[in-house]
Amino acid sequence: MEIEIVKSDKQKSLKLSIVKQKDGERDVVFLPESRKLTLRLDEDSEDGYRLAGGKAMKILEKEDFETVYIKNSDNLAYILEGILLGSYRFTKYKSKQKEFPVKRIFVEDGEGVDEVVRKTQIIASATNYVKNIVNSMPNEMTPFAVAEIGKKLAEANNLEIDILTGNRLVEENMNALLAVARASSNSPAVVKIAHRPKNAKHKILLIGKGLTYDSGGLSLKPADSMYTMKSDKSGASAVLGILKAISELNINVEVVGFLGLTENMIGGNAYKPDDILVARNGVTIEVKNTDAEGRLVLADVLSYAQDNEKDFDYIVDLATLTGAAIVAVGEFTTLVMGHDKKLKKQMLKAGERSGELMATLPFNRYLEELIESKIADIANAGATRYGGSLTAGLFLNRFIKEENKDKWLHLDIAGPAYVEKDWGYNQYGASGAGVRVLVDFIQNLDNKEKGE
Ligand code: BES
Ligand code: ZN
Ligand code: ZN
C-alpha cells in the first residue's frame, strides 16, 4: 500500500523537518519522545531533498509512527517524492506480509499544495507501478501478462490500445522479433498504447524493449549473468508507466507507446548464430550472437512504429540493451545516444530536474564499421567488445528512417533499471528508470526553445 498524503494540521504526528547543513551538526536528530525527526541535507539541491525524504523512510521503517507531519515549503514536491519512492517495498512473494509502519503524511496547507501533492503522487505511483511489473517473476510476467497490464491501464485511463500477436506479427513481417521469440513457449506480442489529447502541440513515440526473460538464447548467458534477466523488460514497463503518468497528469502531448514483448529462450527451433534474418524493413541481419536480441526486437518495433504513426516530433527508445553501458558509466546512470545535440541536451536537462542520472556518449563513423557483415547488410554484434553500447545504438540507427534521424534518442537503461542493492531512495531491484525523466521531458517540450 502506498502512503496516503493528506492536507491537515495534525501536530500530534511525528514532525519531519529537512534543513540545510551547517558545519559540525549531526545529520540526523531523532527524538521519538517529542516526536521530532530532523534531517540535514547532504546536498542543497532538488535531489538532496528527495534523498532526505527517502532517508526519513529508512529510519521510520524501524519505528512505529503511523503518521508524519511536514510543513509546506518550496521543496515539498521533492520531499514527498523521496518519501513515496523511498517507502516502496516489494513484498508480493513473501508469505508473511510486513506492512510499512508509516501510513499517512499530513502536509501543512498553503498555496499550490494540492497541485504539488497531486502531481507528485502521480509520478511516484507510476514509478512504483513500473517497479512492480519489473520485479515480478518471469514465470508470471510473460509477454501476454505484460500486454494484459497494458490493456488494464488503457481501460482505466481511457487510452487507445492495440495488441498484435500471432498472425498479425507475421503479416507485419516482424521476422527479427519472431526469430528471437521462436524457441519460447510463451508467445510474443507487440503492444501499441496511446494517449491522444485533442489539439496536442507535440507528438512523441516511445519504444520499449520488453524481454520478459533473456536467457541469452543459444549464445547462453553464464548462470551469474542470467540471474536478474527478468529485468530485461524494464524499457517496455517504463513505457507503460510513462503513459500512466502522462494520462493522469492530463498533459497536452500526444504520446504513443510501442512495447516489443518476448522471451529469449533455447530449444531445437531456436534462432542461431549464423542465421540471417530479414527484418521488417527489408534489412538483412547476420546473427553473430543470440544474446544481442534486444536490438533485433527493437529493429522491427522501431520500423513498425515509424510506419504506423505519422507526423511525430520525437521518437525515443528505452532499453536494457547492453552490459557495456554499465561498464561505461556504472550502474546508476542511463546512457543517452542520438544524432541531434540539442535533443540530447534536452534529455540531460530533464535528467537533472527529475533526479535520474544521465550521460551521453558520441557515435562515430569508425564504430559503425564494427557492425558490418561480410554476408548480410549488418551484423547484430560488434567485431570487438569496445564501445558495445554505441555499436548497439548504431545498429538501431539502421532502423531509423532518414527523415527521423534528428527526432530520435536511444536510452540504454541497463544499469539503473535494476540494481542489486539500495541506492538513494531506490530499493534493491527495479527502480522504474526512465519514467521520471521522460515525464519531465514531455512536460517541458514547450520550454525547449528557451534552452531550459
Ligand atoms: N539484456 C542484455 C543487456 C544487459 C546486461 C542488461 C546486463 C542489463 C544488465 C542484452 O540483451 C545483452 O545480453 N547484450 C549483450 C550484447 C552482446 C552479446 C553484443 C551484452 O551486453 O553482453
Ligand atoms: Zn541478451
Ligand atoms: Zn536483453
Short mmCIF file of N, CA and C and ligand atoms in Angstrom, two decimals, residues 209 211 213-216 221 229 232-233 264 290-295 320-322, ligand 3:
data_model
loop_
_atom_site.label_atom_id
_atom_site.label_comp_id
_atom_site.label_asym_id
_atom_site.label_seq_id
_atom_site.Cartn_x
_atom_site.Cartn_y
_atom_site.Cartn_z
N LYS A 209 11.95 -1.93 -24.98
CA LYS A 209 12.41 -3.32 -25.06
C LYS A 209 11.74 -4.11 -23.95
N LEU A 211 11.89 -7.70 -23.01
CA LEU A 211 12.27 -9.11 -22.92
C LEU A 211 11.86 -9.60 -21.54
N TYR A 213 12.08 -12.40 -20.40
CA TYR A 213 13.26 -13.11 -19.91
C TYR A 213 14.31 -13.20 -20.99
N ASP A 214 15.55 -12.93 -20.61
CA ASP A 214 16.66 -13.03 -21.56
C ASP A 214 17.67 -14.05 -21.04
N SER A 215 17.53 -15.29 -21.55
CA SER A 215 18.49 -16.33 -21.15
C SER A 215 19.76 -16.22 -21.98
N GLY A 216 19.70 -15.39 -23.02
CA GLY A 216 20.82 -15.28 -23.95
C GLY A 216 20.56 -16.09 -25.21
N LYS A 221 23.69 -17.21 -21.65
CA LYS A 221 24.39 -16.43 -20.63
C LYS A 221 24.96 -17.36 -19.56
N MET A 229 17.76 -11.31 -15.14
CA MET A 229 17.30 -11.01 -16.50
C MET A 229 15.77 -10.92 -16.66
N ASP A 232 14.92 -7.48 -17.99
CA ASP A 232 15.14 -7.09 -19.38
C ASP A 232 13.85 -6.55 -20.04
N LYS A 233 12.79 -6.51 -19.26
CA LYS A 233 11.53 -5.92 -19.73
C LYS A 233 11.34 -4.49 -19.20
N ASN A 264 13.64 -14.64 -24.65
CA ASN A 264 14.75 -15.13 -25.47
C ASN A 264 15.21 -16.43 -24.83
N THR A 290 23.16 -14.65 -30.23
CA THR A 290 21.71 -14.60 -29.96
C THR A 290 21.41 -13.83 -28.67
N ASP A 291 22.45 -13.49 -27.92
CA ASP A 291 22.23 -12.69 -26.71
C ASP A 291 22.10 -11.20 -27.05
N ALA A 292 22.44 -10.83 -28.27
CA ALA A 292 22.21 -9.44 -28.71
C ALA A 292 20.82 -9.39 -29.36
N GLU A 293 19.81 -9.79 -28.56
CA GLU A 293 18.45 -9.96 -29.08
C GLU A 293 17.61 -8.70 -28.99
N GLY A 294 17.96 -7.82 -28.03
CA GLY A 294 17.16 -6.62 -27.81
C GLY A 294 17.12 -5.77 -29.06
N ARG A 295 18.25 -5.63 -29.71
CA ARG A 295 18.34 -4.78 -30.91
C ARG A 295 17.54 -5.39 -32.07
N THR A 320 17.08 -1.98 -21.85
CA THR A 320 18.22 -2.54 -21.11
C THR A 320 19.05 -3.27 -22.16
N LEU A 321 19.79 -2.49 -22.94
CA LEU A 321 20.34 -3.05 -24.17
C LEU A 321 21.72 -3.69 -24.03
N THR A 322 22.61 -3.08 -23.24
CA THR A 322 23.98 -3.62 -23.20
C THR A 322 24.61 -3.59 -21.81
ZN ZN B 3 18.48 -8.49 -23.41
#
